[in-house]
Coordinates of C-alpha atoms in Angstrom, one line a residue:
M1 CA 83.5 22.3 -66.9
R2 CA 80.7 19.3 -66.1
I3 CA 79.9 17.2 -68.1
L4 CA 77.4 14.4 -68.6
V5 CA 78.8 10.7 -70.6
V6 CA 75.5 8.5 -71.4
G7 CA 77.4 5.9 -71.0
G8 CA 80.8 5.4 -69.1
T9 CA 81.7 2.2 -67.6
W10 CA 83.8 0.0 -70.1
F11 CA 86.0 1.2 -73.0
L12 CA 84.9 4.9 -75.5
G13 CA 83.0 5.3 -72.5
R14 CA 85.2 4.7 -69.0
A15 CA 88.1 5.9 -71.2
I16 CA 86.1 9.2 -71.7
V17 CA 85.5 9.6 -67.9
Q18 CA 89.1 8.4 -66.9
G19 CA 90.4 11.5 -69.7
A20 CA 87.4 13.7 -68.2
L21 CA 87.9 13.3 -64.1
S22 CA 92.2 13.5 -65.2
R23 CA 91.0 17.3 -66.1
G24 CA 89.9 17.7 -63.3
W25 CA 86.0 18.1 -64.5
D26 CA 82.6 17.1 -62.0
V27 CA 81.4 14.0 -64.9
T28 CA 78.2 12.8 -64.5
T29 CA 77.6 9.1 -66.1
F30 CA 74.3 7.4 -66.7
N31 CA 73.2 3.7 -67.7
R32 CA 71.9 0.4 -66.5
G33 CA 74.6 -0.9 -64.3
R34 CA 74.8 -3.7 -65.9
S35 CA 78.5 -3.4 -68.4
G36 CA 81.1 -2.6 -66.1
Q37 CA 82.0 -1.1 -63.3
D38 CA 81.2 2.9 -62.6
V39 CA 84.2 4.7 -62.8
P40 CA 85.6 6.1 -59.7
G41 CA 85.3 9.4 -59.0
A42 CA 82.4 10.2 -61.3
E43 CA 79.0 11.3 -60.4
P44 CA 77.2 7.9 -61.4
V45 CA 72.9 7.7 -62.2
H46 CA 71.3 4.4 -63.1
G47 CA 68.4 4.2 -64.9
D48 CA 67.7 3.6 -68.4
R49 CA 67.4 6.2 -71.3
T50 CA 64.7 4.6 -73.1
V51 CA 62.1 4.8 -70.4
A52 CA 61.1 8.7 -70.1
E53 CA 60.6 8.6 -65.9
D54 CA 64.7 7.8 -66.5
L55 CA 65.3 10.6 -68.1
R56 CA 63.9 13.1 -66.6
K57 CA 64.8 11.8 -63.0
L58 CA 68.1 12.5 -64.8
A59 CA 67.5 16.2 -66.1
Q60 CA 67.3 17.6 -62.5
G61 CA 70.6 16.7 -62.1
G62 CA 71.4 19.1 -64.9
P63 CA 73.0 21.7 -65.8
W64 CA 75.8 20.7 -68.2
D65 CA 78.3 22.1 -70.0
A66 CA 78.5 18.9 -72.3
V67 CA 76.7 15.2 -73.0
I68 CA 79.0 13.1 -74.4
D69 CA 76.6 10.2 -75.8
T70 CA 78.5 6.4 -75.8
S71 CA 76.0 3.9 -76.0
S72 CA 73.7 4.3 -78.8
S73 CA 74.9 2.0 -81.2
E74 CA 72.1 -0.8 -80.4
L75 CA 69.6 1.7 -80.1
A76 CA 66.5 3.4 -82.4
P77 CA 66.7 6.7 -83.6
R78 CA 63.3 7.1 -81.9
D79 CA 65.4 5.9 -78.7
V80 CA 68.2 8.7 -79.5
L81 CA 65.3 11.2 -79.6
L82 CA 64.3 10.5 -76.7
A83 CA 67.0 11.3 -74.7
T84 CA 67.7 14.6 -76.6
T85 CA 64.4 15.9 -76.3
A86 CA 64.7 15.1 -72.6
L87 CA 67.3 16.5 -71.7
Q88 CA 67.1 20.1 -73.8
G89 CA 67.6 22.8 -72.3
R90 CA 70.1 21.3 -69.6
T91 CA 73.1 21.4 -71.8
R92 CA 74.6 23.7 -74.6
R93 CA 75.9 20.7 -76.9
W94 CA 75.8 16.5 -77.6
V95 CA 78.9 15.1 -78.4
H96 CA 77.5 12.3 -80.5
I97 CA 79.5 8.9 -81.2
S98 CA 78.9 7.9 -84.5
T99 CA 80.2 5.8 -87.1
V100 CA 81.6 5.6 -91.0
S101 CA 78.8 3.2 -91.1
V102 CA 76.5 6.6 -91.6
Y103 CA 78.4 6.5 -94.9
E104 CA 76.1 5.5 -98.3
G105 CA 80.2 5.2 -99.7
W106 CA 80.8 2.3 -97.5
P107 CA 83.3 1.2 -97.4
H108 CA 83.4 1.3 -100.7
E109 CA 84.5 4.9 -102.1
P110 CA 87.1 6.5 -99.8
L111 CA 85.3 9.1 -97.4
T112 CA 85.4 12.8 -96.0
E113 CA 82.0 14.4 -94.0
A114 CA 81.3 16.2 -97.3
S115 CA 80.5 12.5 -98.6
R116 CA 76.9 11.5 -99.1
V117 CA 74.6 10.4 -95.4
L118 CA 72.1 7.5 -95.7
E119 CA 69.0 8.4 -95.1
C120 CA 66.5 7.6 -91.4
P121 CA 64.3 9.3 -89.9
A122 CA 65.3 10.4 -86.5
D123 CA 62.1 8.7 -85.4
A124 CA 62.3 5.7 -86.8
D125 CA 62.2 2.0 -84.6
V126 CA 64.3 -0.5 -85.0
S127 CA 62.9 -2.1 -88.2
F128 CA 64.6 0.7 -90.4
G129 CA 67.3 0.4 -92.8
Y130 CA 68.3 -3.1 -94.8
T131 CA 71.6 -4.6 -95.7
G132 CA 72.5 -4.8 -98.8
E133 CA 73.5 -8.0 -100.6
D134 CA 77.4 -7.2 -100.6
G135 CA 76.6 -6.6 -96.7
S136 CA 76.6 -2.6 -96.6
P137 CA 75.1 -0.4 -96.5
T138 CA 73.6 -1.9 -93.3
V139 CA 70.3 -1.8 -91.0
Y140 CA 73.3 -0.7 -88.5
G141 CA 74.5 1.9 -90.7
F142 CA 71.7 3.2 -91.7
Q143 CA 70.0 3.2 -87.3
K144 CA 73.2 5.3 -86.0
A145 CA 72.1 8.1 -89.2
G146 CA 69.2 8.7 -88.0
G147 CA 70.2 8.8 -84.5
E148 CA 72.6 11.8 -85.2
R149 CA 69.5 13.1 -87.7
A150 CA 67.8 12.8 -84.2
V151 CA 70.4 14.5 -82.0
A152 CA 71.0 18.0 -84.8
Q153 CA 66.6 18.2 -84.4
I154 CA 67.0 19.0 -81.3
F155 CA 70.7 20.6 -80.3
G156 CA 71.6 22.2 -84.3
D157 CA 74.7 24.3 -84.3
G158 CA 75.4 22.3 -80.4
A159 CA 75.5 18.6 -81.7
V160 CA 79.0 17.1 -82.6
F161 CA 79.0 14.1 -84.2
V162 CA 81.8 11.6 -84.7
R163 CA 82.4 9.0 -87.0
P164 CA 85.3 6.2 -86.3
G165 CA 86.5 3.3 -88.0
V166 CA 87.5 1.2 -86.2
I167 CA 88.6 1.3 -82.2
L168 CA 91.1 -0.2 -80.9
G169 CA 93.4 -0.5 -77.2
P170 CA 93.2 -1.6 -74.3
G171 CA 89.4 -2.9 -72.5
E172 CA 88.7 -3.7 -76.3
Y173 CA 85.7 -5.9 -76.2
V174 CA 84.6 -6.8 -79.8
G175 CA 87.9 -8.7 -80.0
R176 CA 89.7 -7.5 -83.3
L177 CA 92.9 -6.2 -81.8
P178 CA 93.2 -9.5 -78.6
W179 CA 92.9 -12.2 -81.7
W180 CA 95.6 -11.0 -83.7
L181 CA 98.0 -11.1 -80.5
D182 CA 97.0 -14.8 -79.4
R183 CA 97.6 -15.6 -82.3
A184 CA 100.7 -14.1 -82.2
R185 CA 101.7 -15.2 -79.5
R186 CA 101.0 -19.4 -80.4
G187 CA 103.4 -18.5 -82.8
G188 CA 104.2 -21.2 -85.8
H189 CA 102.9 -20.0 -90.0
I190 CA 99.9 -17.6 -89.8
L191 CA 97.4 -16.9 -92.1
A192 CA 98.0 -13.1 -92.9
P193 CA 95.8 -11.0 -95.9
A194 CA 97.5 -10.1 -99.0
P195 CA 98.8 -7.0 -100.2
A196 CA 101.0 -7.3 -96.9
E197 CA 101.6 -3.1 -97.3
Q198 CA 98.3 -2.2 -96.9
R199 CA 97.9 0.5 -94.8
I200 CA 95.2 0.2 -92.0
Q201 CA 94.1 3.0 -90.2
P202 CA 92.8 2.0 -86.6
V203 CA 92.9 4.9 -83.7
D204 CA 93.3 4.0 -79.9
V205 CA 90.6 4.2 -77.9
R206 CA 92.8 7.0 -75.9
D207 CA 93.3 9.0 -78.5
V208 CA 88.7 8.7 -79.4
A209 CA 88.6 9.8 -76.0
A210 CA 90.7 13.0 -76.2
F211 CA 89.0 14.4 -79.0
A212 CA 85.5 14.0 -78.1
L213 CA 86.3 15.9 -74.8
R214 CA 87.7 18.6 -76.8
L215 CA 85.1 19.0 -78.5
A216 CA 82.7 18.8 -75.7
G217 CA 84.2 22.0 -74.2
G218 CA 85.3 23.6 -77.4
S219 CA 82.9 25.4 -80.2
V220 CA 82.8 23.9 -83.5
G221 CA 80.2 21.6 -84.4
G222 CA 79.2 19.3 -87.4
A223 CA 80.8 16.1 -88.9
F224 CA 84.2 14.5 -88.0
N225 CA 86.0 11.2 -89.9
V226 CA 87.8 9.6 -86.8
A227 CA 90.6 7.7 -88.7
H228 CA 94.3 7.0 -87.9
P229 CA 96.2 9.6 -90.6
D230 CA 99.2 7.6 -90.6
G231 CA 98.0 4.1 -90.5
I232 CA 100.2 1.2 -90.3
S233 CA 100.8 -0.9 -92.7
F234 CA 99.3 -4.3 -92.1
R235 CA 103.2 -6.4 -92.4
D236 CA 103.7 -3.6 -89.2
F237 CA 100.9 -4.4 -87.6
L238 CA 101.5 -8.6 -87.3
D239 CA 105.6 -7.3 -86.7
Q240 CA 104.0 -5.6 -83.8
C241 CA 101.9 -8.7 -82.5
L242 CA 105.0 -10.9 -83.0
A243 CA 107.5 -8.3 -80.9
V244 CA 105.2 -7.0 -77.6
T245 CA 103.7 -11.3 -77.3
G246 CA 106.8 -13.3 -77.8
G247 CA 105.9 -14.7 -80.2
V248 CA 107.9 -17.0 -82.8
G249 CA 106.1 -17.5 -86.3
E250 CA 106.3 -16.0 -89.8
P251 CA 102.6 -14.2 -91.5
V252 CA 101.8 -15.6 -94.7
W253 CA 99.8 -13.6 -97.5
A254 CA 97.7 -14.9 -99.0
D255 CA 96.0 -13.6 -101.9
P256 CA 92.3 -12.5 -100.8
V257 CA 91.1 -14.6 -103.7
V258 CA 92.9 -17.8 -102.3
L259 CA 91.0 -16.5 -99.2
A260 CA 87.4 -16.0 -101.3
R261 CA 88.4 -20.0 -102.3
H262 CA 88.4 -20.9 -98.4
E263 CA 85.1 -19.4 -97.5
V264 CA 87.2 -17.1 -94.9
R265 CA 85.2 -14.6 -94.0
Q266 CA 86.3 -10.7 -94.3
W267 CA 86.2 -8.2 -91.8
T268 CA 85.6 -10.9 -88.7
E269 CA 87.7 -14.2 -89.2
L270 CA 91.3 -12.1 -90.3
P271 CA 89.7 -9.5 -88.3
L272 CA 91.0 -5.7 -89.9
W273 CA 91.4 -7.5 -93.4
R274 CA 88.0 -6.3 -96.7
T275 CA 89.5 -5.7 -99.9
H276 CA 86.4 -3.2 -100.3
A277 CA 88.2 0.2 -101.8
G278 CA 87.2 2.1 -99.2
V279 CA 87.6 0.8 -96.2
W280 CA 91.2 2.1 -94.7
S281 CA 90.4 5.1 -97.3
V282 CA 88.8 7.7 -94.6
D283 CA 90.3 11.4 -94.6
S284 CA 90.4 12.5 -90.8
G285 CA 92.1 15.9 -92.0
R286 CA 89.1 18.1 -90.7
A287 CA 89.4 15.9 -87.2
V288 CA 93.6 16.1 -86.9
E289 CA 92.8 20.2 -87.6
A290 CA 91.1 20.1 -85.0
G291 CA 93.2 18.6 -82.5
L292 CA 92.7 14.9 -83.3
R293 CA 96.3 13.3 -82.1
C294 CA 96.8 9.7 -82.9
R295 CA 99.5 8.2 -81.0
P296 CA 101.4 5.5 -82.8
I297 CA 99.7 2.1 -83.4
A298 CA 102.4 0.6 -82.3
D299 CA 102.2 2.1 -78.9
T300 CA 98.6 0.8 -79.4
V301 CA 99.5 -2.9 -79.6
R302 CA 101.6 -2.8 -76.9
D303 CA 99.4 -1.2 -73.9
T304 CA 96.9 -3.8 -75.1
W305 CA 98.9 -7.1 -75.3
G306 CA 100.1 -4.8 -71.5
W307 CA 96.1 -4.9 -70.3
W308 CA 95.1 -8.3 -72.5
S309 CA 98.4 -10.7 -70.6
G310 CA 97.7 -9.3 -67.5
D311 CA 93.9 -9.1 -66.0
G312 CA 91.7 -7.5 -68.7
R313 CA 88.8 -8.7 -68.5
P314 CA 86.6 -6.7 -71.6
V315 CA 83.4 -6.8 -70.8
D316 CA 81.2 -9.9 -71.9
H317 CA 79.8 -8.9 -75.1
S318 CA 77.9 -11.3 -78.8
R319 CA 80.8 -9.9 -81.3
W320 CA 83.8 -11.2 -79.6
A321 CA 82.6 -14.9 -80.9
E322 CA 82.9 -13.2 -84.4
H323 CA 86.1 -12.3 -84.4
G324 CA 89.3 -15.0 -85.4
I325 CA 89.5 -17.7 -88.0
A326 CA 89.4 -21.6 -86.0
A327 CA 92.6 -22.9 -85.9
D328 CA 91.3 -25.8 -87.8
K329 CA 89.9 -24.2 -90.9
E330 CA 93.9 -21.6 -90.4
A331 CA 95.5 -25.1 -90.7
R332 CA 93.5 -26.6 -93.5
I333 CA 94.3 -23.2 -95.4
L334 CA 97.9 -23.3 -94.8
A335 CA 98.5 -27.1 -96.0
S336 CA 96.6 -26.2 -99.0
L337 CA 99.5 -23.0 -99.8
Q338 CA 102.6 -25.4 -98.3
D339 CA 101.3 -28.1 -100.6
Q340 CA 101.1 -26.1 -103.7
G341 CA 104.5 -24.8 -103.1
S342 CA 103.1 -21.1 -102.6
I343 CA 104.1 -19.9 -98.8
A344 CA 105.6 -16.6 -98.6
T345 CA 106.4 -14.9 -95.7
S346 CA 107.1 -11.9 -94.4
G347 CA 110.8 -12.3 -94.5
K348 CA 110.4 -13.0 -98.4
G349 CA 108.0 -10.2 -98.5
G350 CA 105.4 -11.7 -101.2
P351 CA 102.1 -13.0 -101.2
S352 CA 100.9 -16.5 -102.0
R353 CA 99.3 -17.4 -104.8

């Protein structure tokens, strides 16, 4: 099996390359050579995917049995179209890493692959789309939907769309799980979003990589939602963070109304917390039928701590700074709850009111 990974030096792309090499596959990577290090054993080709001449030179290195594109997150659909057009005829299959943000109903409604996708032309530039007043839909979602359309336009039945929600694990560059791990390590009262039994569906980067490789080597096309089919409660998630870090602390479960009153930003200040009804209601049944296998999220927490507390060095990314509530703001909210006599910890089982 001979594959081309567009990207391939950090987080998901790196996990895909490592997984392919462990299978004995012949792997070419294509990137600018600016973020992360090339994986030993892969054949690196450095270039800019938005430059036609660089893509022309890359195409000369083909053919490949499949392309896995991990690097389109910040590109306009027309840039995806440029790459797919340049590599048409050099591969039979294009596995495109997309996102659940392409759905019109995200994050308000439960999602399946039959859910309606946002409309965006395959040749759109970065200006296409808008972000709604409540934060959805997003320009990002429109752009990713247009990228999918660009792939489908060129590859038809050979187009495969992997639509993850939240990806965690060793090498994470966003900072969601590392922030919770650091916060657990510090211990004490930890501000946490009620309800404690809310289940979340993050997936391990290694499991997404294995699934992408399975699809690359298969024949089934179309879209696949990738979310943990079992999930984990927020209570158990934080308990695992405390356990692996050795932190001596207790979550304080604050009602969303209380958090809103204190202007705590969803999704970022308390990572993984969002109150919209569909955010953790993503049906991954089709992916499971196609071979998606997800390890327990407790394993992801443990292995991420092993990486992060060791020599973990995420690739520099602007999104890292967005995540985590400032210590002084958290302290003020906890003090307010304490003054009201409304602190209830995980040991008590109830949220603050």
